[in-house]
Amino acid sequence: MQDQIDGIVAAWVGGWQVLREKGPSQVTFWFIALSIGIAAGFAALFFRKGIDALQHALYGVDDVRMMHSFAEGLPWYLILLIPVGGGLIVGLILHWFTPDARVRSVADVIEGAALDNGRVETRAGLASALASMITLGSGGSSGREGPVVHLAALISSRVSDWIRADGVTGRDLLGCAVAAAVSASFNAPIAGALFALEVVLRHFAVHAFAPIVIASAAGTVINRLEFGGVTEFSLIEEGTLQFYVELPAFVILGLLSGLIAVLFMRATFWADDMGTLIQRATGIPRWLRPAAAGLMLGAIAVWFPHIIGVGYETTSAALTGQLLLHEAIVFTIVKAAAASITIAGRMGGGVFSPSLMIGALAGLAFGLIATALMPDVSGSQSLYALAGMGAVAAAVLGAPISTTLIVFELTGDWQTGLAVMVAVSISTALASRLVHRSFFLTQLERRNIHLAAGPQAYLLAMFRVGRVMRPMDHENAAPEDKLLTLVEQGVYTETNATLERALPIFERTGLDFVPVVQLAPGDGPPALEGALFHVDALKAYNKALAATAAEEHS
């Protein structure tokens, strides 16, 4: 008996060692994907439940889907002060546990997939998840998909570290976690899988499809075990489309939605810049910034409680045509302002749910006008709200395929696909020309992380000069006297510099190699470490491009 036990233990240890050293086989990888899908699904479920529990505790609401109707009866000072208290706690959490007091979200997951072998930060990520939960529970006007996606990415990152996954495997596991999180959040398995491929991995490699679908299905099962198979939104009437005659209206709606998405994104970035400028000018501590944003949100919520939280009640009202024209227009503007304040105030949350609400409201307003002008050839007003919801969200996320599908899965209405697809395609095409493809990629571009242009733009930033240079004892090292002469002339690069910074030196000088130095502290002379050859830098770049192409087409 003992021999059998020892044999089982030895086999398990040996299998684990092989898994860590050689990576998982395809079948084993699918089981890992399933496990990650289940874990990410539960993480998304607990995150949603945490928000509901906080809203119940702070506002006293029993059904969080009816938050704004309930909040209308609360004392004004509670509506004003709850977001301030939440913002203060969020500010302290981010101040203590993140180096830059910034919430991690989808943009950081995209960066991890592209530049860090599918890994994201752990400490800052956990702090961001907690901060976002408090933000949404205390009246912040953002969405839950951003923090949920990053929280799921934390799970896959740790698994990747445990099995010592390479870049390809790490990214695939990251895609599995993201797909499961989105599916569990919105009961949308198809859109969850495509969101991971389209937004996070940014390719549709065949080898990644099966495990991501497995994980997405697992996340959906977790959602349906708790909430059943119901959709997030229920439409009162089926959308009807007067084909051909009415399609030009959806082209116009797509253009309008693209412009609204761009205005929303630019307003958010402008608010972020203004907040930073005011913070520096006044010397306000960074941990007070979310509280200041909470005060502004509370003041808006006193008059417009529709902005509190995710805003599904108002979105549902727009999709079912229960709002008047002036209400739809005013709520669109107010929600965009509130979401911009929340995100720019570093309070946390995502942009997907706000963009759904803004799009549904804008689409309803457009539909009310269009059906009034041409009642004989127009379909239902709710159809325009549905198309507007998808069009604005797709433009903000830069994800026309997954957003189109998630709109169908959120509403259960698959009969109006043509109208939604027309509006989505037009809005995405327009918005991608006016920003860096999406909200997330524009966020990264503002941090000087150039992912929007593709791997040819960002791969150079992944290589440090020290990894590619030839040291002084290399058999084909550059002549030391020539290197010292170039250093004296100020022509050199640093060991920790990236090829993105080093290659322009070759273009500027026409040299075959440049010195690589280690800068001394103070005013000391730089220490010569070796030389970076132009041919070596190009070889490293070409090799990385080939590996990326192989991954995307495998």
XYZ file of C-alpha atoms in Angstrom, residues 13-467:
455
model
C 5.713 15.342 -8.603
C 7.241 14.189 -11.869
C 4.242 15.386 -13.861
C 4.329 18.769 -12.150
C 8.046 19.045 -12.907
C 7.455 18.275 -16.578
C 4.597 20.782 -16.665
C 6.816 23.499 -15.229
C 9.848 22.759 -17.364
C 8.310 21.843 -20.728
C 4.924 23.501 -20.558
C 1.503 21.873 -20.832
C 0.394 19.615 -23.647
C -2.686 20.602 -25.631
C -5.108 18.488 -23.591
C -3.548 19.569 -20.313
C -3.722 23.172 -21.488
C -7.458 22.836 -22.074
C -7.947 21.624 -18.514
C -5.888 24.560 -17.273
C -8.061 26.871 -19.402
C -11.184 25.335 -17.860
C -9.809 25.848 -14.351
C -8.902 29.450 -15.086
C -12.354 29.994 -16.602
C -14.032 28.705 -13.445
C -11.786 30.814 -11.190
C -12.265 33.952 -13.290
C -16.011 33.330 -13.395
C -16.200 33.171 -9.624
C -14.003 36.276 -9.344
C -16.422 38.191 -11.593
C -19.403 36.877 -9.632
C -17.926 37.842 -6.254
C -16.992 41.269 -7.602
C -20.563 41.870 -8.753
C -21.953 40.582 -5.469
C -19.559 42.839 -3.565
C -20.837 45.898 -5.430
C -24.440 44.885 -4.726
C -23.686 44.372 -1.038
C -22.025 47.784 -0.759
C -24.906 49.536 -2.496
C -27.351 47.779 -0.198
C -25.343 48.746 2.889
C -24.697 52.371 1.887
C -27.935 53.293 0.139
C -30.317 50.738 1.645
C -31.556 49.595 -1.763
C -32.932 46.060 -2.022
C -32.872 45.732 -5.814
C -29.722 47.385 -7.163
C -31.181 47.323 -10.666
C -33.636 49.979 -9.470
C -30.973 52.146 -7.860
C -31.869 55.522 -9.323
C -35.592 55.156 -8.589
C -34.762 54.278 -4.989
C -32.175 57.050 -4.659
C -34.725 59.678 -5.647
C -36.329 59.217 -2.222
C -33.125 59.467 -0.170
C -32.047 62.625 1.702
C -29.893 64.840 -0.514
C -27.009 64.921 1.936
C -26.635 61.131 1.774
C -26.487 61.184 -2.010
C -23.882 63.954 -1.784
C -21.674 62.486 0.939
C -21.597 58.748 0.122
C -19.446 59.212 -3.026
C -17.125 61.523 -1.077
C -16.545 58.885 1.600
C -16.073 56.217 -1.041
C -13.627 58.410 -2.943
C -11.608 59.064 0.201
C -11.232 55.343 0.913
C -10.368 54.677 -2.734
C -7.723 57.414 -2.667
C -6.056 55.978 0.426
C -6.053 52.431 -0.988
C -4.457 53.540 -4.246
C -1.993 55.813 -2.436
C -0.781 52.992 -0.202
C -0.766 50.087 -2.631
C 0.041 51.520 -6.065
C 3.118 53.510 -7.088
C 1.169 56.061 -9.121
C -2.283 56.126 -7.416
C -3.837 54.911 -10.647
C -6.445 52.173 -11.062
C -5.432 49.253 -13.278
C -7.929 48.268 -15.951
C -8.294 46.847 -19.461
C -5.516 49.012 -20.935
C -3.039 47.460 -18.491
C -4.181 43.966 -19.473
C -3.619 44.810 -23.139
C -0.160 46.115 -22.229
C 0.591 42.930 -20.285
C -0.438 40.793 -23.240
C 1.737 42.726 -25.676
C 4.794 43.603 -23.616
C 4.973 41.344 -20.552
C 4.275 37.806 -21.771
C 0.663 37.876 -20.599
C 1.375 39.035 -17.035
C -0.066 41.949 -15.043
C 0.787 43.545 -11.691
C -0.458 41.717 -8.594
C -0.302 44.208 -5.726
C -1.580 47.175 -7.738
C -4.166 44.956 -9.436
C -5.689 43.721 -6.175
C -5.779 47.271 -4.837
C -7.447 48.431 -8.048
C -10.129 45.738 -7.832
C -10.961 46.733 -4.258
C -10.929 50.429 -5.170
C -13.234 49.868 -8.142
C -15.639 47.824 -6.041
C -15.852 50.634 -3.499
C -16.241 53.202 -6.285
C -19.187 51.401 -7.882
C -20.721 50.580 -4.515
C -20.560 54.186 -3.321
C -21.973 55.981 -6.329
C -19.181 56.076 -8.893
C -20.467 56.379 -12.447
C -18.419 53.773 -14.303
C -18.613 50.093 -15.230
C -17.516 46.826 -13.700
C -15.984 45.183 -16.786
C -12.599 46.930 -16.537
C -11.716 45.865 -12.994
C -13.189 42.396 -13.560
C -11.010 41.884 -16.640
C -7.890 42.931 -14.718
C -8.856 40.790 -11.723
C -9.178 37.774 -14.005
C -5.832 38.625 -15.584
C -4.270 38.414 -12.105
C -5.417 34.804 -11.873
C -3.950 33.829 -15.225
C -0.703 35.677 -14.430
C -0.160 33.656 -11.294
C -0.901 30.407 -13.108
C 1.527 31.407 -15.869
C 4.201 32.037 -13.255
C 3.552 28.704 -11.548
C 3.960 26.700 -14.746
C 6.681 29.000 -16.092
C 4.667 29.681 -19.210
C 6.361 31.308 -22.167
C 4.934 34.378 -23.876
C 2.563 32.518 -26.200
C 1.147 30.310 -23.436
C 0.932 33.236 -21.027
C -1.053 35.279 -23.519
C -3.368 32.369 -24.257
C -4.064 31.899 -20.553
C -4.658 35.622 -20.231
C -7.190 35.410 -23.042
C -8.930 32.538 -21.261
C -9.237 34.543 -18.050
C -10.533 37.649 -19.822
C -13.093 35.674 -21.829
C -14.420 33.974 -18.700
C -14.627 37.258 -16.783
C -16.571 39.044 -19.521
C -18.864 36.039 -20.008
C -19.561 35.747 -16.291
C -20.187 39.480 -15.972
C -22.682 39.797 -18.812
C -23.926 36.242 -19.489
C -22.413 36.571 -22.960
C -20.242 33.550 -23.873
C -19.791 34.338 -27.574
C -18.920 37.975 -27.009
C -16.646 37.084 -24.082
C -14.516 34.820 -26.241
C -14.330 37.306 -29.102
C -13.601 40.211 -26.737
C -10.517 38.391 -25.477
C -9.308 37.779 -29.014
C -10.262 41.127 -30.529
C -9.420 43.562 -27.717
C -6.835 41.921 -25.464
C -4.831 39.514 -27.652
C -5.645 41.556 -30.775
C -5.458 38.542 -33.079
C -7.594 35.510 -33.936
C -5.026 32.716 -33.840
C -6.635 29.302 -34.250
C -4.546 27.689 -31.503
C -5.984 30.101 -28.926
C -9.613 29.748 -29.963
C -10.512 26.396 -28.366
C -9.151 27.056 -24.838
C -10.620 30.575 -24.819
C -14.045 29.232 -25.796
C -13.777 26.578 -23.070
C -12.971 29.234 -20.469
C -15.725 31.525 -21.755
C -18.285 28.750 -21.472
C -17.125 28.036 -17.912
C -17.572 31.688 -16.964
C -21.077 31.701 -18.429
C -22.037 28.602 -16.447
C -20.953 30.366 -13.237
C -23.170 33.329 -14.129
C -26.177 31.190 -14.982
C -25.894 29.084 -11.846
C -26.443 32.294 -9.893
C -28.692 34.407 -12.138
C -30.230 31.888 -14.524
C -30.317 32.225 -18.300
C -31.935 35.668 -18.344
C -30.518 38.543 -20.374
C -29.306 41.753 -18.752
C -31.927 43.832 -20.583
C -35.472 42.929 -21.599
C -37.004 44.561 -24.658
C -40.759 45.137 -24.587
C -41.230 44.881 -28.333
C -39.210 43.333 -31.090
C -37.404 45.808 -33.263
C -38.823 46.143 -36.745
C -36.776 47.481 -39.617
C -38.157 48.799 -42.873
C -35.323 47.285 -44.920
C -33.467 49.345 -47.517
C -35.551 52.467 -46.931
C -34.524 52.864 -43.301
C -30.881 51.785 -43.572
C -29.603 55.309 -44.426
C -30.910 56.443 -41.035
C -28.680 53.885 -39.339
C -25.717 55.098 -41.365
C -26.365 58.592 -39.993
C -26.809 57.130 -36.500
C -23.443 55.383 -36.895
C -21.741 58.661 -37.779
C -23.413 60.419 -34.854
C -22.511 57.587 -32.483
C -18.880 57.701 -33.612
C -18.727 61.423 -32.895
C -20.377 60.959 -29.492
C -17.888 58.209 -28.626
C -14.967 60.452 -29.609
C -16.359 63.360 -27.586
C -16.799 61.076 -24.575
C -13.248 59.738 -24.837
C -11.710 63.168 -25.352
C -13.767 64.620 -22.512
C -12.428 61.896 -20.229
C -8.827 62.545 -21.237
C -9.336 66.314 -20.967
C -10.814 65.885 -17.488
C -7.841 63.714 -16.511
C -5.391 66.364 -17.720
C -7.297 69.131 -15.934
C -7.424 67.107 -12.727
C -3.661 66.560 -12.878
C -3.057 70.246 -13.617
C -5.245 71.398 -10.721
C -3.695 68.825 -8.408
C -0.195 70.074 -9.184
C -1.160 73.754 -9.029
C -2.904 73.497 -5.668
C -0.654 70.877 -4.072
C -3.615 68.664 -3.176
C -2.407 65.203 -2.065
C -3.035 62.526 -4.643
C -5.138 60.520 -2.201
C -7.701 63.355 -2.077
C -8.288 63.388 -5.820
C -10.915 60.592 -5.810
C -12.723 62.295 -2.908
C -12.888 65.551 -4.873
C -14.301 63.625 -7.813
C -16.789 61.971 -5.455
C -17.962 65.390 -4.299
C -18.626 66.424 -7.880
C -20.463 63.166 -8.572
C -22.566 63.555 -5.444
C -23.556 67.068 -6.464
C -24.662 65.786 -9.881
C -26.469 62.789 -8.373
C -28.581 65.031 -6.137
C -30.318 66.223 -9.304
C -29.665 63.218 -11.531
C -29.524 59.968 -9.512
C -29.460 58.137 -12.868
C -25.659 58.409 -12.853
C -25.192 56.319 -9.717
C -23.435 53.022 -10.366
C -23.596 51.023 -13.578
C -26.881 52.621 -14.690
C -28.730 49.576 -15.991
C -32.125 50.961 -14.999
C -31.736 54.021 -17.207
C -30.233 51.958 -20.030
C -33.205 49.591 -19.862
C -35.601 52.551 -19.904
C -33.905 53.851 -23.056
C -34.055 50.458 -24.778
C -37.773 50.173 -24.061
C -38.574 53.741 -25.135
C -39.723 54.934 -21.708
C -37.933 58.308 -21.850
C -38.903 61.574 -23.504
C -36.662 63.315 -26.027
C -35.364 65.986 -23.680
C -34.714 63.374 -20.986
C -32.683 61.226 -23.367
C -30.561 64.199 -24.477
C -29.956 65.551 -20.971
C -29.189 62.118 -19.507
C -26.691 61.466 -22.321
C -24.747 64.622 -21.483
C -24.945 64.108 -17.723
C -23.859 60.458 -17.878
C -20.907 61.294 -20.126
C -19.820 64.043 -17.715
C -20.237 61.798 -14.662
C -18.310 58.897 -16.214
C -15.507 61.264 -17.263
C -15.292 62.665 -13.725
C -15.221 59.168 -12.213
C -12.439 57.894 -14.457
C -10.433 61.129 -14.505
C -10.809 61.384 -10.730
C -8.921 58.067 -10.443
C -11.878 56.417 -8.703
C -11.879 53.217 -10.722
C -14.236 51.238 -12.907
C -14.535 50.684 -16.631
C -15.936 52.490 -19.655
C -18.035 49.749 -21.222
C -21.199 50.140 -19.145
C -21.157 53.970 -19.392
C -20.741 53.719 -23.156
C -23.703 51.326 -23.323
C -25.869 53.781 -21.420
C -24.667 56.811 -23.404
C -25.212 54.952 -26.672
C -28.707 53.747 -25.738
C -29.759 57.256 -24.690
C -28.276 58.895 -27.782
C -29.811 56.246 -30.021
C -33.216 56.753 -28.423
C -32.991 60.524 -28.916
C -32.076 59.981 -32.567
C -34.885 57.457 -32.962
C -37.485 59.766 -31.456
C -36.531 62.447 -33.971
C -36.249 60.051 -36.944
C -39.579 58.331 -36.328
C -41.298 61.679 -35.854
C -39.921 63.004 -39.144
C -40.686 59.864 -41.177
C -43.287 57.823 -39.316
C -44.396 55.860 -42.384
C -40.995 54.317 -43.119
C -39.563 54.035 -39.612
C -39.284 51.086 -37.273
C -39.501 51.231 -33.491
C -37.669 53.832 -31.421
C -36.134 51.096 -29.292
C -34.377 49.709 -32.370
C -32.459 52.971 -32.694
C -31.600 52.805 -28.991
C -30.278 49.270 -29.468
C -28.197 50.261 -32.495
C -26.899 53.383 -30.758
C -25.912 51.343 -27.709
C -23.803 49.034 -29.829
C -22.377 51.776 -32.010
C -21.064 53.984 -29.182
C -19.744 51.039 -27.160
C -17.989 49.546 -30.198
C -16.309 52.853 -31.003
C -15.127 53.332 -27.420
C -13.804 49.788 -27.090
C -12.513 49.581 -30.654
C -14.213 46.191 -30.862
C -16.946 46.083 -33.500
C -17.244 42.284 -33.643
C -17.469 41.461 -29.946
C -19.566 44.543 -29.162
C -22.129 43.672 -31.828
C -22.450 40.202 -30.352
C -22.555 41.372 -26.750
C -25.444 43.713 -27.603
C -27.372 40.766 -29.002
C -26.554 38.609 -25.979
C -27.411 41.365 -23.482
C -30.832 41.903 -25.038
C -31.662 38.551 -26.610
C -32.757 40.351 -29.798
C -31.084 38.717 -32.799
C -33.606 39.945 -35.370
C -32.187 43.441 -35.827
C -28.640 42.473 -36.706
C -28.427 44.429 -39.938
C -29.299 47.759 -38.319
C -26.851 47.237 -35.452
C -24.050 46.077 -37.757
C -24.438 49.106 -40.049
C -24.344 51.565 -37.144
C -21.458 49.751 -35.432
C -19.286 49.550 -38.540
C -19.751 53.229 -39.411
C -19.149 54.479 -35.860
C -16.033 52.347 -35.380
C -14.556 53.388 -38.720
C -15.069 57.068 -37.899
C -13.882 56.969 -34.289
C -10.755 54.947 -35.101
C -9.614 57.794 -37.363
C -10.052 60.428 -34.658
C -8.437 58.578 -31.731
C -5.818 55.838 -31.459
C -8.312 53.125 -32.444
C -9.952 52.809 -29.006
C -10.178 54.262 -25.518
C -7.734 51.677 -24.174
C -5.093 52.102 -26.866
C -5.363 55.877 -26.563
C -4.786 55.525 -22.819
C -1.606 53.594 -23.551
C -0.545 56.077 -26.222
C -0.810 58.851 -23.627
C 1.703 56.853 -21.552
C 4.026 56.602 -24.581
C 3.178 52.934 -25.096
C 2.591 52.604 -28.828
C 0.416 49.545 -29.351
C -2.165 51.022 -31.704
C 0.131 50.884 -34.741
C 0.812 47.171 -34.293
C 3.854 45.059 -33.317
C 6.164 46.848 -35.747
C 5.768 49.925 -33.549
C 5.989 48.468 -30.051
C 8.349 45.486 -30.344
C 11.419 47.730 -30.292
C 10.384 48.927 -26.835
C 10.593 45.344 -25.527
C 14.350 44.971 -26.084
C 16.919 46.527 -23.796
C 20.216 47.481 -25.342
C 22.044 45.397 -22.736
C 20.441 42.215 -24.122
